[in-house]
PDB file of C-alpha atoms in Angstrom:
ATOM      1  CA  UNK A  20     151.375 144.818 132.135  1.00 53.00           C
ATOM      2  CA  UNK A  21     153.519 143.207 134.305  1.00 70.00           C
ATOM      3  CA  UNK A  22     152.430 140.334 136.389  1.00 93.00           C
ATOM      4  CA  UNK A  23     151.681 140.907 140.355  1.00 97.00           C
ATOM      5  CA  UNK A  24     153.927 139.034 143.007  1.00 97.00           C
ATOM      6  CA  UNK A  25     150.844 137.293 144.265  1.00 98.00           C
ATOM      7  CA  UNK A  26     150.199 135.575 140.522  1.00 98.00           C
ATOM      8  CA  UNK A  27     153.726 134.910 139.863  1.00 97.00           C
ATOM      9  CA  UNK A  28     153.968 133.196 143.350  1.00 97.00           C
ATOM     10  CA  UNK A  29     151.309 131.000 142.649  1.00 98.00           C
ATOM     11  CA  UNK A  30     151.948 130.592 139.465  1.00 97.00           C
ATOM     12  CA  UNK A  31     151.414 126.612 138.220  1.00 98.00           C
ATOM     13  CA  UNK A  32     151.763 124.692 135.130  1.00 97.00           C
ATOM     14  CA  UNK A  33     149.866 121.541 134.539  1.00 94.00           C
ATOM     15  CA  UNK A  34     151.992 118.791 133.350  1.00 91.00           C
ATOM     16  CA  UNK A  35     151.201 116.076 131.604  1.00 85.00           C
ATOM     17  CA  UNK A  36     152.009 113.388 133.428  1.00 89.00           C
ATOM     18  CA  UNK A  37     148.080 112.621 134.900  1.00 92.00           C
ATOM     19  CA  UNK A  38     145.051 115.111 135.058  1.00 95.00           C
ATOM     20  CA  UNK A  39     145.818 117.146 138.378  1.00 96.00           C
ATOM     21  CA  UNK A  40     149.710 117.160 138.229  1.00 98.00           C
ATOM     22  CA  UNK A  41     151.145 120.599 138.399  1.00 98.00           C
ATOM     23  CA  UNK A  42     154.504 121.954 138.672  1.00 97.00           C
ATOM     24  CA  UNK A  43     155.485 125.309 140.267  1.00 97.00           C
ATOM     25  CA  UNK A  44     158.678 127.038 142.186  1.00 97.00           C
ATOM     26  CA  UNK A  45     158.884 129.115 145.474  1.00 97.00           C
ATOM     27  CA  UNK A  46     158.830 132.495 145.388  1.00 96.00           C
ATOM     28  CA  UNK A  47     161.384 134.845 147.034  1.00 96.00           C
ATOM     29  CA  UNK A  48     158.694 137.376 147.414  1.00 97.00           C
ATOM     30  CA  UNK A  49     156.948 135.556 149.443  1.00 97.00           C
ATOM     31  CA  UNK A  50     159.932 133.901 151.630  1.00 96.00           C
ATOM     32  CA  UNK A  51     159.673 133.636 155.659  1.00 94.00           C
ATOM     33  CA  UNK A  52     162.319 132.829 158.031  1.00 86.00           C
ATOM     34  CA  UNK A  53     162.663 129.468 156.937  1.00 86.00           C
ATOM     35  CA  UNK A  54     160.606 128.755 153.990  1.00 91.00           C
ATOM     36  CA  UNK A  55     157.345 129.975 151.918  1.00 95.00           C
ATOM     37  CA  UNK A  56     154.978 132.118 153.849  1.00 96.00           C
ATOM     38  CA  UNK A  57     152.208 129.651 155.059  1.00 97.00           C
ATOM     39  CA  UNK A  58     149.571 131.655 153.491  1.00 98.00           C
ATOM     40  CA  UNK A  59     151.442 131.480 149.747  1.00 98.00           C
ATOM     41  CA  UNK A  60     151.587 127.875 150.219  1.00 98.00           C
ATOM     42  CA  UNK A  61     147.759 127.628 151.283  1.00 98.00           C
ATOM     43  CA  UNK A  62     146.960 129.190 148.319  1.00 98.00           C
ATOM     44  CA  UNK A  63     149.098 126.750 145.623  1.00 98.00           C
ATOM     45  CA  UNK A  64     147.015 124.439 147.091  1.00 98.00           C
ATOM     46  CA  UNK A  65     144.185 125.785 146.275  1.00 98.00           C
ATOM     47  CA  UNK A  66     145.321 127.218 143.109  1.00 98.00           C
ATOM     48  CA  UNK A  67     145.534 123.417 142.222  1.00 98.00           C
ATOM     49  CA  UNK A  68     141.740 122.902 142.927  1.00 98.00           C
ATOM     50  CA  UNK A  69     141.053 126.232 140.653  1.00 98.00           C
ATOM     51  CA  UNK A  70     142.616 125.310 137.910  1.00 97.00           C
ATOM     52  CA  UNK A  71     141.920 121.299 138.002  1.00 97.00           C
ATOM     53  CA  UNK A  72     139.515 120.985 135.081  1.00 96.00           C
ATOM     54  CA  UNK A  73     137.233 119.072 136.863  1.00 97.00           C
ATOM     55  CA  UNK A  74     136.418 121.788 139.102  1.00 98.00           C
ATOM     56  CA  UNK A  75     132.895 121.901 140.366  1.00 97.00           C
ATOM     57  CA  UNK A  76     131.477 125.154 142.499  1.00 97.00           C
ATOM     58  CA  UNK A  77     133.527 127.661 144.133  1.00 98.00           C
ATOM     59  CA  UNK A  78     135.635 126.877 147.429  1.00 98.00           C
ATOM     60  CA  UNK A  79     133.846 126.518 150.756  1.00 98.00           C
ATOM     61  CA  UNK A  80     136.541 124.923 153.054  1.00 98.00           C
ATOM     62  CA  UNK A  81     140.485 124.664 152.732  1.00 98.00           C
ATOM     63  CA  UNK A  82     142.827 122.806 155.419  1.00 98.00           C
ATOM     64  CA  UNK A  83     146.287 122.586 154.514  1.00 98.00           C
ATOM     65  CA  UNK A  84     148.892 121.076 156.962  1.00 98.00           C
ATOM     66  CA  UNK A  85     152.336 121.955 156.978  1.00 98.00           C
ATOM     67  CA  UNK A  86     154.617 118.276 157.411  1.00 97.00           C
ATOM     68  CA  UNK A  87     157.801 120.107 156.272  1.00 94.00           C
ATOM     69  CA  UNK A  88     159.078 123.415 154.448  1.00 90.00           C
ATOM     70  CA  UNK A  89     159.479 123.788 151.054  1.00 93.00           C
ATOM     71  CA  UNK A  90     163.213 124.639 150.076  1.00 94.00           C
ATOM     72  CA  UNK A  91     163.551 127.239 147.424  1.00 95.00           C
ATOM     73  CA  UNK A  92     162.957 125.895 144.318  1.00 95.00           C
ATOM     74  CA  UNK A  93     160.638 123.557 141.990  1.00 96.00           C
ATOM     75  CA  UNK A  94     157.689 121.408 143.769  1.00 97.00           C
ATOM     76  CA  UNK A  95     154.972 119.223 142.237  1.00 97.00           C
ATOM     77  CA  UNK A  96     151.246 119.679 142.801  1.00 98.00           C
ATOM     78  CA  UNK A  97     148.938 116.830 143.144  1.00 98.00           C
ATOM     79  CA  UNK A  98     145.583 117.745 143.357  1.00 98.00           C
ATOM     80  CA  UNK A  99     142.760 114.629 143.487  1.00 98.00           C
ATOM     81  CA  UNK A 100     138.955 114.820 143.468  1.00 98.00           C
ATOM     82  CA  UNK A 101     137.960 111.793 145.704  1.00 98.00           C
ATOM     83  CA  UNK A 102     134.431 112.112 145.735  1.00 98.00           C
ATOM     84  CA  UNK A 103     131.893 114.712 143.421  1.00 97.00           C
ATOM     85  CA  UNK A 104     127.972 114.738 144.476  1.00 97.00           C
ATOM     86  CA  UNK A 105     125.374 117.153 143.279  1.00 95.00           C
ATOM     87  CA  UNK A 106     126.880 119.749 145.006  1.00 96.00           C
ATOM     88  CA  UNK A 107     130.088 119.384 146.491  1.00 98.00           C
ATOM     89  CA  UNK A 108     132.810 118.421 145.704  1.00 98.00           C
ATOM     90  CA  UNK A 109     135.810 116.799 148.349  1.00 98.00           C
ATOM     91  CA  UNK A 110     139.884 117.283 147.040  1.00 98.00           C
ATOM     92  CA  UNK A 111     142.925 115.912 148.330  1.00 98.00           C
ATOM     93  CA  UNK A 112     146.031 117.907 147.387  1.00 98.00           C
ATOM     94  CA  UNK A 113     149.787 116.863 147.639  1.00 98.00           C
ATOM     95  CA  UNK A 114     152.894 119.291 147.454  1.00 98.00           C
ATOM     96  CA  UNK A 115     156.376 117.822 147.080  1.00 97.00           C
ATOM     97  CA  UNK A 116     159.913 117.941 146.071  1.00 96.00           C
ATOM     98  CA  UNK A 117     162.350 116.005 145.158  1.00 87.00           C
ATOM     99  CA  UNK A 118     165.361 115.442 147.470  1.00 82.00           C
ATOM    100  CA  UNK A 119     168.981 115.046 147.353  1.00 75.00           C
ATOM    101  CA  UNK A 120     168.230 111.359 145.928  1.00 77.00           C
ATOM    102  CA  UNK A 121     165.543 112.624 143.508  1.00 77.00           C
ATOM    103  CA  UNK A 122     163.050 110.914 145.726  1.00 82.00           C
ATOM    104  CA  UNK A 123     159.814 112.672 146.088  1.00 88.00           C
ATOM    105  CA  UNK A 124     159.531 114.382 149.650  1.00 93.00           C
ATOM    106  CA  UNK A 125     156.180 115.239 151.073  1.00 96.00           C
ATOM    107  CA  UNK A 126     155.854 118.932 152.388  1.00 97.00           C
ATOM    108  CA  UNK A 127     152.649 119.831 152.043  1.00 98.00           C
ATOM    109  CA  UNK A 128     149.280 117.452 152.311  1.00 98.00           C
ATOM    110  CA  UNK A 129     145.685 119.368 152.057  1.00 98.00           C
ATOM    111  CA  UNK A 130     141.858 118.933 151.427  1.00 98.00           C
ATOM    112  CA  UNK A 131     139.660 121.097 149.493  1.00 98.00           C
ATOM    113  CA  UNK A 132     135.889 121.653 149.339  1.00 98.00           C
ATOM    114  CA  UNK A 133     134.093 122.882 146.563  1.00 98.00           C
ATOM    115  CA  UNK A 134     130.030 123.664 146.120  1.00 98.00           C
ATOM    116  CA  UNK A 135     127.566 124.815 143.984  1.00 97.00           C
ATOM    117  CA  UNK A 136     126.441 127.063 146.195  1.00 95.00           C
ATOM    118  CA  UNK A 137     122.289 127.974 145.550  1.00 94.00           C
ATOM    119  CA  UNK A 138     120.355 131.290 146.483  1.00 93.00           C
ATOM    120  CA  UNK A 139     119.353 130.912 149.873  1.00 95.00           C
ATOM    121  CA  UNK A 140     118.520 132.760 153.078  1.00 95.00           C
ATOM    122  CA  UNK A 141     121.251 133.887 154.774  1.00 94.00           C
ATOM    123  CA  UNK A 142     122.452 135.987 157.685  1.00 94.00           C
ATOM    124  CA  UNK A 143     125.724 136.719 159.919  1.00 94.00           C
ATOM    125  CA  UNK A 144     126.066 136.599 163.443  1.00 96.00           C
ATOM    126  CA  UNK A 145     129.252 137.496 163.459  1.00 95.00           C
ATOM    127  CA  UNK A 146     128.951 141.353 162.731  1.00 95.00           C
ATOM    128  CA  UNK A 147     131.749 143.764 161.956  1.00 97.00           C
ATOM    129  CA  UNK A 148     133.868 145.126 164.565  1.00 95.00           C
ATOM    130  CA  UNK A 149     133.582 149.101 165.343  1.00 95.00           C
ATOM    131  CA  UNK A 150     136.891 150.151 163.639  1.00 97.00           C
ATOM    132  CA  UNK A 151     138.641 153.772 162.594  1.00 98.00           C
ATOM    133  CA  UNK A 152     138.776 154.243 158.525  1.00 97.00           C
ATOM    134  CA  UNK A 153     141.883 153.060 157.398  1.00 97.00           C
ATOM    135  CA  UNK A 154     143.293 156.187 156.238  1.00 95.00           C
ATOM    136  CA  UNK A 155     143.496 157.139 159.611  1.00 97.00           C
ATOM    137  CA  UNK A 156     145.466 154.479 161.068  1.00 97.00           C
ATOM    138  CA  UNK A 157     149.529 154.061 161.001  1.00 96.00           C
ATOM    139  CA  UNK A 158     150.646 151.376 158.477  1.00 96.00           C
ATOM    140  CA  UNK A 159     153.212 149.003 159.643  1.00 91.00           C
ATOM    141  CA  UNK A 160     156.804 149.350 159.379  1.00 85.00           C
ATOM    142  CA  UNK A 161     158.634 146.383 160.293  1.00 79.00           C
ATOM    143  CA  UNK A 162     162.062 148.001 158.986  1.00 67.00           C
ATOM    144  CA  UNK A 163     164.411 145.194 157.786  1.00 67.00           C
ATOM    145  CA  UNK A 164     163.558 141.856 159.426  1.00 70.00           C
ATOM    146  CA  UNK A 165     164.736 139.724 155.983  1.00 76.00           C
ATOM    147  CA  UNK A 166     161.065 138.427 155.687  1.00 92.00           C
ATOM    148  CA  UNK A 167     160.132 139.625 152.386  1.00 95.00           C
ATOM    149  CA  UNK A 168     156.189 138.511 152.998  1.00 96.00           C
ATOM    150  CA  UNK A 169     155.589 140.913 155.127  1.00 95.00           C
ATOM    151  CA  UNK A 170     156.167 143.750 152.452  1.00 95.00           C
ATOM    152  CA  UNK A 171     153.721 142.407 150.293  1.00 97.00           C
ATOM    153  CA  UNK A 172     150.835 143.754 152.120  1.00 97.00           C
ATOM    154  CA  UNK A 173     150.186 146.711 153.522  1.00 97.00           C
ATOM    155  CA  UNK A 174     149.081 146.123 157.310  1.00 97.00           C
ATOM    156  CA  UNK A 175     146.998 148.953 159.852  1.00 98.00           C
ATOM    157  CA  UNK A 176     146.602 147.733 163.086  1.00 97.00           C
ATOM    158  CA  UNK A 177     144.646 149.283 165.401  1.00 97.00           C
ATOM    159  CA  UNK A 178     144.879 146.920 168.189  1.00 96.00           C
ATOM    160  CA  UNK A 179     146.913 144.305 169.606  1.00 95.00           C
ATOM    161  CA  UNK A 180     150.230 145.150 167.326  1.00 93.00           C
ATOM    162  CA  UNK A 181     153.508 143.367 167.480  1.00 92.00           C
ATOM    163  CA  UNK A 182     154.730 143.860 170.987  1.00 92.00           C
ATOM    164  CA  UNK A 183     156.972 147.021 171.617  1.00 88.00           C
ATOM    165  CA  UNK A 184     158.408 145.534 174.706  1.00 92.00           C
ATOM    166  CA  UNK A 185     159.547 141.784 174.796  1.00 94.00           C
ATOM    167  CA  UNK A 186     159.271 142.044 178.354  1.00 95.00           C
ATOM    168  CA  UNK A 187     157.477 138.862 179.478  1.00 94.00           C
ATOM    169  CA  UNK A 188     154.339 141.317 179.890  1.00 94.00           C
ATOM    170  CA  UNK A 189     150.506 139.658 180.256  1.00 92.00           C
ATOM    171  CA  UNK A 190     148.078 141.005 177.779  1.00 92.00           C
ATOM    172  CA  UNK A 191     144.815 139.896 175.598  1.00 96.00           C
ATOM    173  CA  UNK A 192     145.917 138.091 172.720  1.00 97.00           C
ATOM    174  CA  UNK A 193     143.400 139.636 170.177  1.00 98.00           C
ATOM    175  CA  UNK A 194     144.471 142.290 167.695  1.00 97.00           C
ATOM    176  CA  UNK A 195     142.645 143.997 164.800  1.00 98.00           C
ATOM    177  CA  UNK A 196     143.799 145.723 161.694  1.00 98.00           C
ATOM    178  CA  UNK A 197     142.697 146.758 158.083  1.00 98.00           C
ATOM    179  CA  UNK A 198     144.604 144.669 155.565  1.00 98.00           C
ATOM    180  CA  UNK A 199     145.337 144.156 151.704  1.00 98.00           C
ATOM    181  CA  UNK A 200     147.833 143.576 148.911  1.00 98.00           C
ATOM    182  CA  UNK A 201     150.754 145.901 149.585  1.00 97.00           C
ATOM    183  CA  UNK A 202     150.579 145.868 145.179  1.00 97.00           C
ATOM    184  CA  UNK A 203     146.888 146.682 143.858  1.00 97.00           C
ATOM    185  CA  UNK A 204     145.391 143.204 143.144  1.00 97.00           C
ATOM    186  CA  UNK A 205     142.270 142.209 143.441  1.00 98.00           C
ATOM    187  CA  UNK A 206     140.756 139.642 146.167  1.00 98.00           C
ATOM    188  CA  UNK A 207     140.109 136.473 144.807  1.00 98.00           C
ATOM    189  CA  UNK A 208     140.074 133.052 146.889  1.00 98.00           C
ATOM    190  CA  UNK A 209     143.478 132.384 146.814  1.00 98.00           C
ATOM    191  CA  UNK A 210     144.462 135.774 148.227  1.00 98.00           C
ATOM    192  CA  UNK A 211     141.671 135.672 150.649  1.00 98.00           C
ATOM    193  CA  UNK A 212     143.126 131.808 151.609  1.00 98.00           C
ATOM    194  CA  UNK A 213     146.626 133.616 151.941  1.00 98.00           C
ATOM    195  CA  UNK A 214     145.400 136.351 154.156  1.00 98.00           C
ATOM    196  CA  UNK A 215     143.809 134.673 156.291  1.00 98.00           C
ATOM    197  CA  UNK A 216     147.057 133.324 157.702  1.00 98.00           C
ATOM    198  CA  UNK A 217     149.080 136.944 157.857  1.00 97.00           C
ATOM    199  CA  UNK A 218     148.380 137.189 161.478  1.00 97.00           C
ATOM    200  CA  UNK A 219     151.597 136.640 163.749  1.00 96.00           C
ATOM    201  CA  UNK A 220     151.467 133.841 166.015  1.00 97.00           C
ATOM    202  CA  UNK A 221     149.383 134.909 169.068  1.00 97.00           C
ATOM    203  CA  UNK A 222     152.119 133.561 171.947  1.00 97.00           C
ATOM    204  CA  UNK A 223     154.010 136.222 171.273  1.00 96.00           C
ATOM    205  CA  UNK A 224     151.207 139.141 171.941  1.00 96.00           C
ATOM    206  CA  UNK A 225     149.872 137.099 175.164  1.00 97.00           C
ATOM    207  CA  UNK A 226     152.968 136.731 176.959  1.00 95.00           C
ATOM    208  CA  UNK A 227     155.303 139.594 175.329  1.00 95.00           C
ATOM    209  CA  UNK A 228     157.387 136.871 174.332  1.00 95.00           C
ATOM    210  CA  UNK A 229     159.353 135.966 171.441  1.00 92.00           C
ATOM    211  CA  UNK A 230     159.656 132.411 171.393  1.00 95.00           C
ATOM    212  CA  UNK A 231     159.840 130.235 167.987  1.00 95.00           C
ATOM    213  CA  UNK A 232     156.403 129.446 166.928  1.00 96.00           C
ATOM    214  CA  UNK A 233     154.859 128.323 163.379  1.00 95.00           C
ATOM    215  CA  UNK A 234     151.230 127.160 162.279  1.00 97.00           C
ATOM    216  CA  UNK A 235     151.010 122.938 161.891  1.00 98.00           C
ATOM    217  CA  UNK A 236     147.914 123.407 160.111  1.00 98.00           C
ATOM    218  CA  UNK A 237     145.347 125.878 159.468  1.00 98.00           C
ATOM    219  CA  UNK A 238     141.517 125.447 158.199  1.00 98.00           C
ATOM    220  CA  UNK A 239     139.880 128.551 156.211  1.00 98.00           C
ATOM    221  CA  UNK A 240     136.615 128.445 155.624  1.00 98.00           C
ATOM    222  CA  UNK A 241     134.837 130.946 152.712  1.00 98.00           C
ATOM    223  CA  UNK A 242     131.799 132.797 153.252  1.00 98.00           C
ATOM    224  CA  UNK A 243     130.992 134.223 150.110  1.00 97.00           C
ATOM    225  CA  UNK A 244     131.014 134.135 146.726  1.00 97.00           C
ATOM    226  CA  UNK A 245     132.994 135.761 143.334  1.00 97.00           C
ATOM    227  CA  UNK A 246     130.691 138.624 143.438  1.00 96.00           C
ATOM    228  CA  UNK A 247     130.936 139.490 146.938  1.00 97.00           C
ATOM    229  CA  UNK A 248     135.090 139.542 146.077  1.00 98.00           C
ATOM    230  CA  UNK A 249     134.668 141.575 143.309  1.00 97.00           C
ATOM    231  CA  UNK A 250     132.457 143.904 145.665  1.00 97.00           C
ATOM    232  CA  UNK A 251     136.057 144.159 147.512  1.00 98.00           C
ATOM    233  CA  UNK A 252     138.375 144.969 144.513  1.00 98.00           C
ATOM    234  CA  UNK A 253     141.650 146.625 146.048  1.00 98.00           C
ATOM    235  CA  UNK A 254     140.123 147.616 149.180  1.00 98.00           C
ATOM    236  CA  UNK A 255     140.669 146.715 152.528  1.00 98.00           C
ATOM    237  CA  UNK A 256     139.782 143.725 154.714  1.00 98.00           C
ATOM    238  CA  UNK A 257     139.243 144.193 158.321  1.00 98.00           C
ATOM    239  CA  UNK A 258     141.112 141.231 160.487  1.00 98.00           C
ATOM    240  CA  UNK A 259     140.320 140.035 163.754  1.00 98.00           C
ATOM    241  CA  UNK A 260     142.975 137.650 165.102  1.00 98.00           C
ATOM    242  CA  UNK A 261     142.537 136.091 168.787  1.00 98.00           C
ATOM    243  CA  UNK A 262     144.234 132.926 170.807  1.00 98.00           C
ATOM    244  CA  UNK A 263     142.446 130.143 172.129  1.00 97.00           C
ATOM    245  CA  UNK A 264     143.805 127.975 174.297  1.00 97.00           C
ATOM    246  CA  UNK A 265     147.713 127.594 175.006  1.00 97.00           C
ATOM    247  CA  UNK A 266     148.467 124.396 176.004  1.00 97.00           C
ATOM    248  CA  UNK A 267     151.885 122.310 176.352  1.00 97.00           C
ATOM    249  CA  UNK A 268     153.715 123.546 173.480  1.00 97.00           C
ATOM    250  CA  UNK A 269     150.424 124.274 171.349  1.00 98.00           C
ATOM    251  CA  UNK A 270     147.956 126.804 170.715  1.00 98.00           C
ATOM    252  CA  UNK A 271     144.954 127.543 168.422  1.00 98.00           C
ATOM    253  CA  UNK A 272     144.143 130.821 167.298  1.00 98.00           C
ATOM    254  CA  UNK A 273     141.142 131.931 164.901  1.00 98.00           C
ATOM    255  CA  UNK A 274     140.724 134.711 162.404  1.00 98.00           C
ATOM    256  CA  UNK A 275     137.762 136.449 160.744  1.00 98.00           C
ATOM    257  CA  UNK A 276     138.190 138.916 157.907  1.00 98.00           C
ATOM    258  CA  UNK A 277     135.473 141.265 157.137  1.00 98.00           C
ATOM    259  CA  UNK A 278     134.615 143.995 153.750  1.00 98.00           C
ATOM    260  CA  UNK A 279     134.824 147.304 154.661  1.00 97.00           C
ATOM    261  CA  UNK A 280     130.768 147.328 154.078  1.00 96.00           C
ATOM    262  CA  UNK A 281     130.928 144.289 156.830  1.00 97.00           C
ATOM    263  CA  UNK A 282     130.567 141.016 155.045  1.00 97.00           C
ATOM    264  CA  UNK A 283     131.910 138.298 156.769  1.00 98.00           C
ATOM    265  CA  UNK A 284     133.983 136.822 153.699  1.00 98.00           C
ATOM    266  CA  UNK A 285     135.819 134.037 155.270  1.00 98.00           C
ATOM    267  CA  UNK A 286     136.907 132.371 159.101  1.00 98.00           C
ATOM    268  CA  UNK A 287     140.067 130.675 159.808  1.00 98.00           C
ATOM    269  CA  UNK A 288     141.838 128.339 162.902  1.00 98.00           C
ATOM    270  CA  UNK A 289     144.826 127.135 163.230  1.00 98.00           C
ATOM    271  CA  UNK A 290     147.047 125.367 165.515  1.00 98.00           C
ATOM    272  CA  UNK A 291     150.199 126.486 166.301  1.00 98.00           C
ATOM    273  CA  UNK A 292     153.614 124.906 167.317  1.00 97.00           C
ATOM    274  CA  UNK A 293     155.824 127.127 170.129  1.00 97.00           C
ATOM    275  CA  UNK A 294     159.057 126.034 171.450  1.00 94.00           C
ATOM    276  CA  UNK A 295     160.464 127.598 174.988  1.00 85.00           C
TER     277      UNK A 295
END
């Protein structure tokens, strides 16, 4: 069987130059306007943390911050665990590439948290949204925009879609939609890390404007456990994406990504440079 997008994407190869050293290249499946998709290169990060053999728990908290693009090619994965108590466990992580000198160059820096999670009581406050079955709703058709990302998933919103009009227009910045690989996979953390960063930059519903925009950093946080992704499989995610608070060339906007039976699986913020 051939290997999905996703996998090959994320794809990393420990080295064996010290015990969390990793090597990897960009993928142009997964290419934006002017680098990786953000979400792609949350989840190398993480992939890093997966597959460190020191690993304790699953993943309860990823923040990775973007200092620079990666350039298409090979990068190096640092991932560091700074601090291991009964149970959690803290991570730095380090992506970077060598430049024209052959001179390391930091792109990408990013902390991890992993727990043994135990059987507790637990509950959501944060219920499901009322929302049409997927089948019903339109998928999105971007038509040639020379982002390949966006074909790799398969996108139904119902609420608060791209703009039709650029027209300088007014409106709520929230918009919903049913989500998941365009390419059968199933969810796992580091596709539920990448997803939760597939929403477009919220300026651009809230004023009808298309101004340059990209996330500085963004801060996932997981709400459930292997089983509860397994639950998932192929199927669809619900996303909620809404602004915050737009303020002198930066904004925040948060995300929340249900199961179709309603499970919160994980929460996400980010801030978000825009240029006028």
């Amino acid at each position: 069987m051939s290997t999905h997008p996703f996998d090959k994407a994320i794809a990393l190869q420990h080295s064996d130059i010290r015990v969390g050293h990793f090597t990897g290249a960009t993928s142009p499946d997964y290419w934006n306007m002017v680098g990786p998709f953000g979400g792609a290169t949350a989840a190398i990060a993480l992939q890093a943390v997966l597959r460190h053999p020191d690993l304790l728990g699953t993943p309860i908290a990823l923040t990775v911050n973007f200092a620079a693009a990666l350039e298409a090619g090979p990068f190096d994965v640092q991932a560091t665990a700074v601090r291991t108590n009964r149970s959690t466990q803290h991570w730095t992580v380090q992506i970077t590439q060598g430049n024209a000198g052959g001179m390391p160059n930091m792109t990408t820096t990013a902390t991890v948290v992993t727990a043994a999670r135990r059987d507790t009581w637990g509950a959501s406050d944060m219920p499901m949204p009322e929302a049409p079955n997927p089948e019903t709703v339109e998928r999105l058709s971007i038509g040639p925009s020379g982002v390949a990302w966006l074909d790799r998933y398969e996108m139904r919103p119902f609420s608060g879609g791209i703009p039709a009009k650029w027209d300088d227009s007014l409106h709520h910045s929230e918009s919903r939609l049913w989500l998941r690989d365009a390419q059968a996979r199933p969810l796992d953390f580091c596709s539920l890390a990448a997803m939760s960063d597939t929403f477009y930059p919220r300026v651009w519903l809230r004023r009808a404007k298309h101004v340059p925009a990209g996330t500085v950093s963004i801060t996932t946080y997981f709400h459930a456990g292997p089983a509860q992704l397994a639950e998932v499989g192929t199927g669809y995610l619900l996303g909620r994406a809404v602004g915050q608070q737009f303020f002198n060339g930066f904004f925040d906007q948060t995300a929340h990504l249900w199961s179709e039976k309603g499970t919160l699986l994980a929460t996400s913020n980010q801030i978000v440079y825009y240029k006028e």
